[in-house]
Short mmCIF file of C-alpha atoms and ligand atoms in Angstrom, two decimals:
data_model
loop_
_atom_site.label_atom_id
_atom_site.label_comp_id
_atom_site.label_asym_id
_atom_site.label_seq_id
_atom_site.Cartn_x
_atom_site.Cartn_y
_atom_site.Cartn_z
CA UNK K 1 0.00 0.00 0.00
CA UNK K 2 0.82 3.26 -1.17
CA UNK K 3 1.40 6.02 2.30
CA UNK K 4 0.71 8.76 -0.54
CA UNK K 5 -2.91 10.90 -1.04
CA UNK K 6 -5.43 7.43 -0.24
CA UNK K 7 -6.88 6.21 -3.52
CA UNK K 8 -10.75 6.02 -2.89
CA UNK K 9 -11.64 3.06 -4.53
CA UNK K 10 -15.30 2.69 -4.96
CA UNK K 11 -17.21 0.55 -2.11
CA UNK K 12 -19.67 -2.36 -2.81
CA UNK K 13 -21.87 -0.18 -0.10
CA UNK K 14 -21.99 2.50 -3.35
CA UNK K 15 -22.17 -0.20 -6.40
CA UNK K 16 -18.47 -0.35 -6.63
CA UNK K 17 -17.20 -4.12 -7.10
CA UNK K 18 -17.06 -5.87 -3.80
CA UNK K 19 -13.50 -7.54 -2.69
CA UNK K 20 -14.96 -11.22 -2.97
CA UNK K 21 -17.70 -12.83 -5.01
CA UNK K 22 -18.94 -14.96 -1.58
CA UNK K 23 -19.77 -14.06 2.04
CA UNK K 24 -16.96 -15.14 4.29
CA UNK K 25 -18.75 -16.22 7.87
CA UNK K 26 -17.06 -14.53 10.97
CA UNK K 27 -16.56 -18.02 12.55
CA UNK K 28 -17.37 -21.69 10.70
CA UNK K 29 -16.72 -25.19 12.22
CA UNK K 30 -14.38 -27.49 10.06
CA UNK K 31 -15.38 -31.27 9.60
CA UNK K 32 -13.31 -34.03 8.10
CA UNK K 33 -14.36 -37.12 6.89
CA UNK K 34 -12.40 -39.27 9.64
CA UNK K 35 -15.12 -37.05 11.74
CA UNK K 36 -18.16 -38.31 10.14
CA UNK K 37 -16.49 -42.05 10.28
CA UNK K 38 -16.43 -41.46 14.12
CA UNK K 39 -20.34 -39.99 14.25
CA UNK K 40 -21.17 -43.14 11.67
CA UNK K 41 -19.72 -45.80 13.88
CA UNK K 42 -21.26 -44.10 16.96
CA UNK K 43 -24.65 -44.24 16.05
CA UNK K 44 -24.39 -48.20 14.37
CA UNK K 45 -22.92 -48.96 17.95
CA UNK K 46 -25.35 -50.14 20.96
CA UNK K 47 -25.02 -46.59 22.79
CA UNK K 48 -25.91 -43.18 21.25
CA UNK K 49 -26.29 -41.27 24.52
CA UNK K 50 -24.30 -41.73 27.94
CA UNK K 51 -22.09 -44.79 26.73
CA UNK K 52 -18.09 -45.01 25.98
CA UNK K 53 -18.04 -42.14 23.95
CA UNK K 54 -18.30 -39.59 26.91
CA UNK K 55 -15.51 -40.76 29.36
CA UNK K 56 -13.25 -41.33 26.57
CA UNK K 57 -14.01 -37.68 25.58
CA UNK K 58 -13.88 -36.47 29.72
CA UNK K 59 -10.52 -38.25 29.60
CA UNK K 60 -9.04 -37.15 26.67
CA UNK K 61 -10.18 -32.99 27.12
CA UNK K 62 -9.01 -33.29 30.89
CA UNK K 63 -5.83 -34.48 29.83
CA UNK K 64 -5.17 -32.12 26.92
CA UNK K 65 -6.02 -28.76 29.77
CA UNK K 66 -4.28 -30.48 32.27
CA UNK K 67 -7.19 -30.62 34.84
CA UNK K 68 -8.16 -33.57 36.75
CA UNK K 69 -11.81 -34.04 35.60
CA UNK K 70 -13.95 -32.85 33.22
CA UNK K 71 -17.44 -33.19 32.84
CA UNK K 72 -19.43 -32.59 29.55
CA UNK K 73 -22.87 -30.74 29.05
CA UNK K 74 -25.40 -30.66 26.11
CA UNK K 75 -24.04 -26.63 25.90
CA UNK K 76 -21.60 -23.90 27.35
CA UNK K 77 -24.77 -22.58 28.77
CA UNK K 78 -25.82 -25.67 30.99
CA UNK K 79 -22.37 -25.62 31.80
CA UNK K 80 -22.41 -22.34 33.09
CA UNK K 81 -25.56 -23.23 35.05
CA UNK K 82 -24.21 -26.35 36.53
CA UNK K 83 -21.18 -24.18 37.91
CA UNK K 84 -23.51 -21.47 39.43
CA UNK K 85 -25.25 -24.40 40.71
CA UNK K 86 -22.28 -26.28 42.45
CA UNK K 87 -21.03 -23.28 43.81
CA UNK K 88 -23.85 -22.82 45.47
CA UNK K 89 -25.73 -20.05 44.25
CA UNK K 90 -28.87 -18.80 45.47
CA UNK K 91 -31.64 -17.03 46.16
CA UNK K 92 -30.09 -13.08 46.83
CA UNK K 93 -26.72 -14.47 45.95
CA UNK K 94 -24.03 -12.15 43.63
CA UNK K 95 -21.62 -13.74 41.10
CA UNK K 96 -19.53 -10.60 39.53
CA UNK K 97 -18.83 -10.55 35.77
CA UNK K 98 -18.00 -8.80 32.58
CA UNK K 99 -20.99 -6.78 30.95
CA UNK K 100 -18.73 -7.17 27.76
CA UNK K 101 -20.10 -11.07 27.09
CA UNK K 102 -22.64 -13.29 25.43
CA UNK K 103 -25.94 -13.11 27.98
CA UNK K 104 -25.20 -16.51 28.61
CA UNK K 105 -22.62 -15.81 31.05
CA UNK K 106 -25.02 -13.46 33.34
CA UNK K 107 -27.79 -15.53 33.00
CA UNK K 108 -26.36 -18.39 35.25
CA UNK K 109 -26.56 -16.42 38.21
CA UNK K 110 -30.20 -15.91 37.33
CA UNK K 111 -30.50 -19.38 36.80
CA UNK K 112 -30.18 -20.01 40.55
CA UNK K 113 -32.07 -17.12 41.80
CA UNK K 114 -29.05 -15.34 42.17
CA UNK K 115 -28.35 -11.82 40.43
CA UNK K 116 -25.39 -10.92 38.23
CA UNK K 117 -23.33 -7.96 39.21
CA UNK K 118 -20.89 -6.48 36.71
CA UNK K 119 -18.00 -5.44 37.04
CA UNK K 120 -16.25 -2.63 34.36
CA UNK K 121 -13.26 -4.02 31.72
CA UNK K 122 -9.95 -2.97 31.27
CA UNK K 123 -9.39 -0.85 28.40
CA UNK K 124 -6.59 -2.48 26.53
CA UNK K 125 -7.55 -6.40 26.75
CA UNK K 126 -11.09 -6.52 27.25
CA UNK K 127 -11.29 -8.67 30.33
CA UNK K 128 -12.93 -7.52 33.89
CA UNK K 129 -10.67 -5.35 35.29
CA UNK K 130 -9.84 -6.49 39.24
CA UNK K 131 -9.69 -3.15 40.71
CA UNK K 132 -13.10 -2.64 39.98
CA UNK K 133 -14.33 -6.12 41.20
CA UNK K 134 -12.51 -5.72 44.47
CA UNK K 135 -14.80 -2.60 44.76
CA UNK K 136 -17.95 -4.79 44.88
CA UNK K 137 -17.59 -7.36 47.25
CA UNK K 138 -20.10 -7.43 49.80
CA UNK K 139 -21.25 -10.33 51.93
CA UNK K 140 -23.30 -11.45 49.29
CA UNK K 141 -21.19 -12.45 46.39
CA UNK K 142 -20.44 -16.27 46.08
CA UNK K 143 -18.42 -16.08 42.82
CA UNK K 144 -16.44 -14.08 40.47
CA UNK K 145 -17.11 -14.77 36.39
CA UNK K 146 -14.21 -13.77 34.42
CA UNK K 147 -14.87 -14.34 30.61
CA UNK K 148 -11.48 -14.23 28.70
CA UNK K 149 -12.58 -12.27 26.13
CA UNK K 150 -11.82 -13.36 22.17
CA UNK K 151 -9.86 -16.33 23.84
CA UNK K 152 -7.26 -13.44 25.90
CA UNK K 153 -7.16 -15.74 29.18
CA UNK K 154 -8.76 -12.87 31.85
CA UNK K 155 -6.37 -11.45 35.06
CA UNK K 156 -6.49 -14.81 36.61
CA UNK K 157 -3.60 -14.50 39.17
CA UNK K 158 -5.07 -11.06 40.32
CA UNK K 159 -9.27 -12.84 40.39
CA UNK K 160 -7.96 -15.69 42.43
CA UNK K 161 -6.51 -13.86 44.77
CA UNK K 162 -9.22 -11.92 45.59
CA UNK K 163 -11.46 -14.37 45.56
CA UNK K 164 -9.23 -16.49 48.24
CA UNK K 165 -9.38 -13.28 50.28
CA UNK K 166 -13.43 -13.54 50.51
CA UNK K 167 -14.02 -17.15 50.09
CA UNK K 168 -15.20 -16.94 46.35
CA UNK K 169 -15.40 -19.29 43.69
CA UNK K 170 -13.81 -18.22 40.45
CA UNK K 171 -15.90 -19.51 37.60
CA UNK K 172 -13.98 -18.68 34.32
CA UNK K 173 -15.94 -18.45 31.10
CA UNK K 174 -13.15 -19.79 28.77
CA UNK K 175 -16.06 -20.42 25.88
CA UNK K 176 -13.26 -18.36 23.72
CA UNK K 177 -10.45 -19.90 25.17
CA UNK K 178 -10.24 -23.27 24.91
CA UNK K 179 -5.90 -23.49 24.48
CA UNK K 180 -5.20 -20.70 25.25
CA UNK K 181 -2.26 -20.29 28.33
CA UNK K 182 -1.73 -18.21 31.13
CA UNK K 183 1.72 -17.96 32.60
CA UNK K 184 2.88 -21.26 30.64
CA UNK K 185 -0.61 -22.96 32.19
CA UNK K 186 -3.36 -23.85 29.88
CA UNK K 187 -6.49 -22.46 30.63
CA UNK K 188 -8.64 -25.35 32.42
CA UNK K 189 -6.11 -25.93 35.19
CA UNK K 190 -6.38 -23.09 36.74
CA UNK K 191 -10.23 -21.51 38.00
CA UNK K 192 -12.08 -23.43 40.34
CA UNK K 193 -14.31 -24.24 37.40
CA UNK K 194 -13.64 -23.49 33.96
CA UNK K 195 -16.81 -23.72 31.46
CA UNK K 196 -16.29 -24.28 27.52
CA UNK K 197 -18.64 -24.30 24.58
CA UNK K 198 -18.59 -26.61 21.48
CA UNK K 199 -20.68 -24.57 19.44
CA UNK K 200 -19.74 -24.48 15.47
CA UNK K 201 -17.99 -21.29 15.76
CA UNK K 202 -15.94 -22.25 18.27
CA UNK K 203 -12.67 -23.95 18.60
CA UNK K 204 -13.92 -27.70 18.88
CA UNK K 205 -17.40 -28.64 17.79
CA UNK K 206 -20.16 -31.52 18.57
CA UNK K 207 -22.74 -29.82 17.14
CA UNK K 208 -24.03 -28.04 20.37
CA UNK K 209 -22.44 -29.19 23.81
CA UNK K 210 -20.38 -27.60 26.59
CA UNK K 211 -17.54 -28.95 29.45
CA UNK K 212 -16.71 -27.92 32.59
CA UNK K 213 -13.14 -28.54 33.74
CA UNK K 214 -12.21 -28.83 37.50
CA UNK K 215 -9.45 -30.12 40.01
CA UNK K 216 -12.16 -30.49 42.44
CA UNK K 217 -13.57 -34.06 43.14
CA UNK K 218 -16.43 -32.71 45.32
CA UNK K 219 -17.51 -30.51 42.77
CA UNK K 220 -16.78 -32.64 39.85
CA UNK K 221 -19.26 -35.22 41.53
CA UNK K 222 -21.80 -32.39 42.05
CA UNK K 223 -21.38 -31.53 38.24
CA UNK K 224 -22.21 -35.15 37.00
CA UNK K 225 -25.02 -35.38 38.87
CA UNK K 226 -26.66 -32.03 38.20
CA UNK K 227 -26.32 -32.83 34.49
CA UNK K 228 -28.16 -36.10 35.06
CA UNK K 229 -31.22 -35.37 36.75
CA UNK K 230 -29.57 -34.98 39.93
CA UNK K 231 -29.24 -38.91 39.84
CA UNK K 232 -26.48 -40.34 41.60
CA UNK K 233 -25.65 -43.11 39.08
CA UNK K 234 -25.52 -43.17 34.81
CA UNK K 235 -27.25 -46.23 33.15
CA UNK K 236 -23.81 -47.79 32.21
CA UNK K 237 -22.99 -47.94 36.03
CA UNK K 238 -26.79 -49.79 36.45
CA UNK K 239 -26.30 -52.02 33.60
CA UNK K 240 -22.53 -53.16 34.50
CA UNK K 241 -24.24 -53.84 38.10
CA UNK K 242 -27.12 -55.11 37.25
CA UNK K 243 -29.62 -53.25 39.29
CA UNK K 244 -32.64 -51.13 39.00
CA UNK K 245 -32.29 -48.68 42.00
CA UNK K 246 -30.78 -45.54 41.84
CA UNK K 247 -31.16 -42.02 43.76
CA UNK K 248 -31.94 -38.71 43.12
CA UNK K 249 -30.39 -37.00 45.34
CA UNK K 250 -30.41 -33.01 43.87
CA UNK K 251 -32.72 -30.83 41.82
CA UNK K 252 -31.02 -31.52 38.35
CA UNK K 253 -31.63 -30.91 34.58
CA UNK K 254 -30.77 -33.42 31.56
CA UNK K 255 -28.01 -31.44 30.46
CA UNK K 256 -26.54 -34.96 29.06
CA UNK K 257 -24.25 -34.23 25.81
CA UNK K 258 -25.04 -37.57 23.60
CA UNK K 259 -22.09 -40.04 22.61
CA UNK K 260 -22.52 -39.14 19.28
CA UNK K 261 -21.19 -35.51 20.06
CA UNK K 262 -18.53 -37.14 22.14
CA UNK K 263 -17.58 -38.92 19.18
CA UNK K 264 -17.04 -35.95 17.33
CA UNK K 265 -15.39 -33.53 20.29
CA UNK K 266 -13.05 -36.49 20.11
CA UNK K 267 -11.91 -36.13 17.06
CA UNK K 268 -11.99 -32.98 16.89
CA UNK K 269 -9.89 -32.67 19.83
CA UNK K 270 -7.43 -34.37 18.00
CA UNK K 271 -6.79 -31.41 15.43
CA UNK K 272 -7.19 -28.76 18.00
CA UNK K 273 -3.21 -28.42 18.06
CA UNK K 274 -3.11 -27.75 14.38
CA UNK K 275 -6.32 -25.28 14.83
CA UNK K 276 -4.88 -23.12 17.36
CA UNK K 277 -1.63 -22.65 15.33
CA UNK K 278 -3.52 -21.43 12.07
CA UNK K 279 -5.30 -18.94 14.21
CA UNK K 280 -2.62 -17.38 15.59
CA UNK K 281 -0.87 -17.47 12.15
CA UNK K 282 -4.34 -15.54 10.92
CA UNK K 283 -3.92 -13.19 13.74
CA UNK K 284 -0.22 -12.40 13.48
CA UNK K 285 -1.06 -11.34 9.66
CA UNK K 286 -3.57 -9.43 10.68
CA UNK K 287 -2.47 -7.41 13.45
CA UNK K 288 0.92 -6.50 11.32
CA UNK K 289 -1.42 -5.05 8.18
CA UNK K 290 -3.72 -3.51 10.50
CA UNK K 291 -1.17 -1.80 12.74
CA UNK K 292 -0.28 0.40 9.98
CA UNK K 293 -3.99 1.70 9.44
CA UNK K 294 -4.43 5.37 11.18
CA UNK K 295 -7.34 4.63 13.65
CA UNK K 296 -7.56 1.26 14.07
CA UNK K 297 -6.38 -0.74 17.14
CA UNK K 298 -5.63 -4.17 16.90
CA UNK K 299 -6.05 -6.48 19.87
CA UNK K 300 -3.74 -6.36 22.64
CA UNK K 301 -1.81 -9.33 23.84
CA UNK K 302 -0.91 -9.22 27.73
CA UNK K 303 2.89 -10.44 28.77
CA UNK K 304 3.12 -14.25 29.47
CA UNK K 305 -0.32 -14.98 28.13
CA UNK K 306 -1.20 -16.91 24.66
CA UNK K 307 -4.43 -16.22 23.52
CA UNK K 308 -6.58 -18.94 21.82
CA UNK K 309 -7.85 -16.22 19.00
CA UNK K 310 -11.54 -17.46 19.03
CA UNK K 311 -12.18 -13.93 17.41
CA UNK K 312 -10.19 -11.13 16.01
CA UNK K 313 -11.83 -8.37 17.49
CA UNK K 314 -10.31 -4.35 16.36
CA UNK K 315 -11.77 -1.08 16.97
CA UNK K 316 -12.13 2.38 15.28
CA UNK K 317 -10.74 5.14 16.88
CA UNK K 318 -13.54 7.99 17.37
CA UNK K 319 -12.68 10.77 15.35
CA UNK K 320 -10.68 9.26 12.79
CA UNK K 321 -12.98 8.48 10.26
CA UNK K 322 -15.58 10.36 8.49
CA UNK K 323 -18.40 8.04 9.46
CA UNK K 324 -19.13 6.11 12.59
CA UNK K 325 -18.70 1.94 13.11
CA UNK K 326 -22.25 1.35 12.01
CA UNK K 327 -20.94 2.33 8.91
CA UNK K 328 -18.02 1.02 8.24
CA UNK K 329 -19.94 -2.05 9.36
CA UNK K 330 -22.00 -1.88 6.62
CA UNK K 331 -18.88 -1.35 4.24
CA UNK K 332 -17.58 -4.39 5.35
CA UNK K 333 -20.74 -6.60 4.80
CA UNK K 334 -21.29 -4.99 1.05
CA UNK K 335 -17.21 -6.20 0.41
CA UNK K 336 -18.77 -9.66 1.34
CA UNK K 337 -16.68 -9.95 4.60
CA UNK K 338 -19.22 -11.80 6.98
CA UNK K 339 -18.18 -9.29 10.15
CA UNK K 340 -19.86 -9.07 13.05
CA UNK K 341 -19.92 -7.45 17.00
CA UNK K 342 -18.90 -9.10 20.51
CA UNK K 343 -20.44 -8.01 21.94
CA UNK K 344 -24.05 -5.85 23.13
CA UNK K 345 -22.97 -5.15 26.78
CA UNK K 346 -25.28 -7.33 28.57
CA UNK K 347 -26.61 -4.75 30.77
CA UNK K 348 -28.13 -2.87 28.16
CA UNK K 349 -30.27 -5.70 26.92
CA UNK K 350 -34.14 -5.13 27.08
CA UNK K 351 -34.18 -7.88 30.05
CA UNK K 352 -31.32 -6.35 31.91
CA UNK K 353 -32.48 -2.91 31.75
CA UNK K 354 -36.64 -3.60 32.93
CA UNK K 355 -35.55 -6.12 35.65
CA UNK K 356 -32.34 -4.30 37.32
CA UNK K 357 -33.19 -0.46 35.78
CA UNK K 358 -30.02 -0.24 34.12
CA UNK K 359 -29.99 2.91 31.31
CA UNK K 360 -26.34 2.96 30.02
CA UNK K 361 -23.50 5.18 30.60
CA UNK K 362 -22.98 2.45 34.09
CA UNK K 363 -19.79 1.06 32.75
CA UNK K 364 -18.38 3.38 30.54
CA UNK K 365 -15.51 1.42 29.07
CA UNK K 366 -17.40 -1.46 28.28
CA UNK K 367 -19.72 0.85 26.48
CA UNK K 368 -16.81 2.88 24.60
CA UNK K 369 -15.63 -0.55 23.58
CA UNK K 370 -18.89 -1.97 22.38
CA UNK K 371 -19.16 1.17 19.82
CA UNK K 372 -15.94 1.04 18.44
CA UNK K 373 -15.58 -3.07 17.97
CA UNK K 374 -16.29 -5.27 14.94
CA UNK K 375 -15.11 -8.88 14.69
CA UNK K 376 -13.07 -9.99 11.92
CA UNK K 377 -13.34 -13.16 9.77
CA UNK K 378 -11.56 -15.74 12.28
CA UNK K 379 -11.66 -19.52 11.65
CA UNK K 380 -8.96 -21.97 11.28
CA UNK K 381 -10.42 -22.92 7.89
CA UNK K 382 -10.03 -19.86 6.23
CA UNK K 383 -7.52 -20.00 3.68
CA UNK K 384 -4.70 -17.43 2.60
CA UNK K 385 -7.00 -15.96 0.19
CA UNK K 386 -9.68 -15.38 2.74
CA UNK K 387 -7.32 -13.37 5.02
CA UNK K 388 -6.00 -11.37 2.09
CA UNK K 389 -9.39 -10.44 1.17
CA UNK K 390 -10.41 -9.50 4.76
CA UNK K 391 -7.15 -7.79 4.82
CA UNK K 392 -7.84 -5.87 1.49
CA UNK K 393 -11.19 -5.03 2.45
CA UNK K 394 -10.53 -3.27 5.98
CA UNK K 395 -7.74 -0.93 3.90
CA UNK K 396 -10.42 -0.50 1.50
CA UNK K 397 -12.77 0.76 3.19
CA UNK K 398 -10.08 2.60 6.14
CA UNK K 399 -8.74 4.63 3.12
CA UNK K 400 -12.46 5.69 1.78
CA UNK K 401 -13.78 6.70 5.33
CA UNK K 402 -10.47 8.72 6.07
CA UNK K 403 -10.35 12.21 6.78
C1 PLP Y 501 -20.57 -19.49 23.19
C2 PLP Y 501 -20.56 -18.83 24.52
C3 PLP Y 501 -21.36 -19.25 25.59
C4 PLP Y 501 -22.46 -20.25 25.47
O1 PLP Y 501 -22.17 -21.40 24.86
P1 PLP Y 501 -23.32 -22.30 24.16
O2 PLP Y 501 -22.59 -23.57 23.95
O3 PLP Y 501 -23.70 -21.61 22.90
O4 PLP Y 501 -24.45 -22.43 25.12
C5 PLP Y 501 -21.18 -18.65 26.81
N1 PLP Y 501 -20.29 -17.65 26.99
C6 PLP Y 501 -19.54 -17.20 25.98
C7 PLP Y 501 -18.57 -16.10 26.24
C8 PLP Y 501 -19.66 -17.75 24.71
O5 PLP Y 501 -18.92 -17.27 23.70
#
């Protein structure tokens, strides 16, 4: 690129030609065919729910975060409500999180009768900034819910140590992180409870499905149970022994995830190496093109942490462009780059704002962030091609909109 007078090159927005012929998603699952072997033999064996499939999966994702057990669930969501639940949340109970999330991650707390309080993010990586949960601790707050944001592993050192200070669970929303490290530890070894999602767009897929991740035994127990009806046994454990009886013994859900998704999270577990490493090779591309663009800030990347890149989020200075991010938005879309925004701050939902009166302008950098964000294209499909074109399309449409 050229650093002399910006050639305005006509945007697909305006009927100019857009940079590619096909929509490029922000986020798309990748299947082989030695993954639709594994689903095929699944469901011609004699168990397509609770069977083989899911310990060998437990095992295998335990193993690869380095925690000592991990349970699965039929999403990240009952995950998230199966850790509210074990640590205990009730009725007037706070759990502390990011407004800058999917609801999802609020919504446990509610869940158990419990109400989410949120805490304001730090400005450069996104996550909840500790200062500002430190402020909030009162006797009601049971847990702390860090999300680590676009897969940037949240201030876990600083969380924990608060939350030892006031007897807190840490629940960590690592739904973007799966692989990513902290301090040369991957995340899943280190919160009380870490909670991932195998949604499409995410790192590792079964269709829908979640995991928690824990050292605990106790709560690792509490976790199987709750996802089971709050039944005390599976059916393989009755069949091996032969009896009828079993126990419920706690108010669960069926939050089972099938062994035909366990099938699949297994062998897509076995690529996840190979995943991680083309995302960060798509991020390292982008973040050296888009460093050079007046106005836009790329991610940042905290010392001693490796981020898992689940999205490639970058924002628009105010002031630096002629129009606003809705926008350039728009620009983006017409070039046929599927982009997209992580997130709505949660408090500003309809929901949020009739039950708990929230009007906006409560956490300002959250706020400031969610105007100025948009996600790029980031999947560890996408080809060279694809990040050229994204790549071509942001200085497209960066040049047009400059002052
Ligand atoms: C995807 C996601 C969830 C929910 O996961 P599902 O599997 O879709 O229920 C929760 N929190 C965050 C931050 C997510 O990105």
């Amino acid at each position: 690129m050229s650093t002399t007078a910006p050639t305005r090159e006509a945007l697909a927005l305006h009927g100019g030609t857009p940079v590619r012929k096909v929509l490029l998603p922000y986020g798309r699952q990748a299947i082989t065919e030695e993954d639709i072997q594994a689903v095929a033999e699944t469901l011609r064996s004699d168990w397509l729910t609770t069977g083989p499939k899911v310990n060998e999966f437990e095992e295998a994702f335990a193993a690869w975060v380095g925690a000592r057990y991990a349970v699965t669930f039929s999403s990240g969501t009952a995950a998230l409500h199966a850790a509210a639940f074990a640590t205990g949340i009730g009725s007037g109970d706070e759990a502390i999180t990011s407004p800058l999330t999917f609801a999802a991650t609020a919504n446990c707390a509610l869940y158990q009768g419990g109400r989410p309080v949120f805490a304001d993010i730090n400005k450069d990586t996104l996550t909840i900034d500790p200062e500002q949960v430190s402020f909030l601790i009162n006797s009601r707050t049971k847990a702390l819910l860090p999300v680590d944001y676009a897969g940037h592993p949240a201030d876990l050192d600083a969380l924990l140590k608060i939350a030892e200070r006031n007897g807190l669970t840490v629940i960590e929303d690592a739904c973007h992180a799966l692989g990513a490290e902290y301090r040369k530890q991957r995340v899943g070894s280190i919160a009380h409870m870490t909670i991932f999602s195998f949604h499409p767009v995410k790192h590792l897929t079964t269709g829908e499905g979640g995991m928690v991740t824990t050292n605990d035994s106790k709560l690792a127990g509490i976790l199987r149970k709750f996802r089971n009806h709050g039944i005390s046994s599976d059916a393989g454990d009755r069949q091996r022994e032969g009896q009828w009886k079993y126990d419920m013994v706690l108010l669960g859900f069926n939050y089972r995830l099938p062994d035909i998704a366990c099938a699949l999270g297994l062998q897509q577990l076995s690529r996840l190496d190979a995943n991680l490493t083309r995302r960060k090779e798509i991020a390292n591309r982008y973040s050296s093109a888009f460093r050079e663009i007046p106005g836009v800030i790329v991610p940042a990347v905290s010392p001693q942490l490796v981020p898992a890149w689940h999205l490639y989020p970058i924002r628009f200075e105010l002031g630096q462009f002629t129009v606003g991010r809705a926008e350039i938005f728009r620009a983006l879309r017409a070039e046929n780059i599927g982009v997209n925004v992580h997130y709505i701050p949660v408090h500003l939902h309809p929901y949020y704002r009739d039950r708990f009166g929230y009007k906006g302008g409560e956490f300002p950098i959250a706020e400031a962030a969610y105007e100025s964000l948009i996600s790029l294209p980031m999947f560890h499909g996408m080809t060279d091609e694809d990040v050229s074109d994204v790549i071509g399309a942001v200085e497209k449409v960066t040049q047009y909109y400059a002052p």
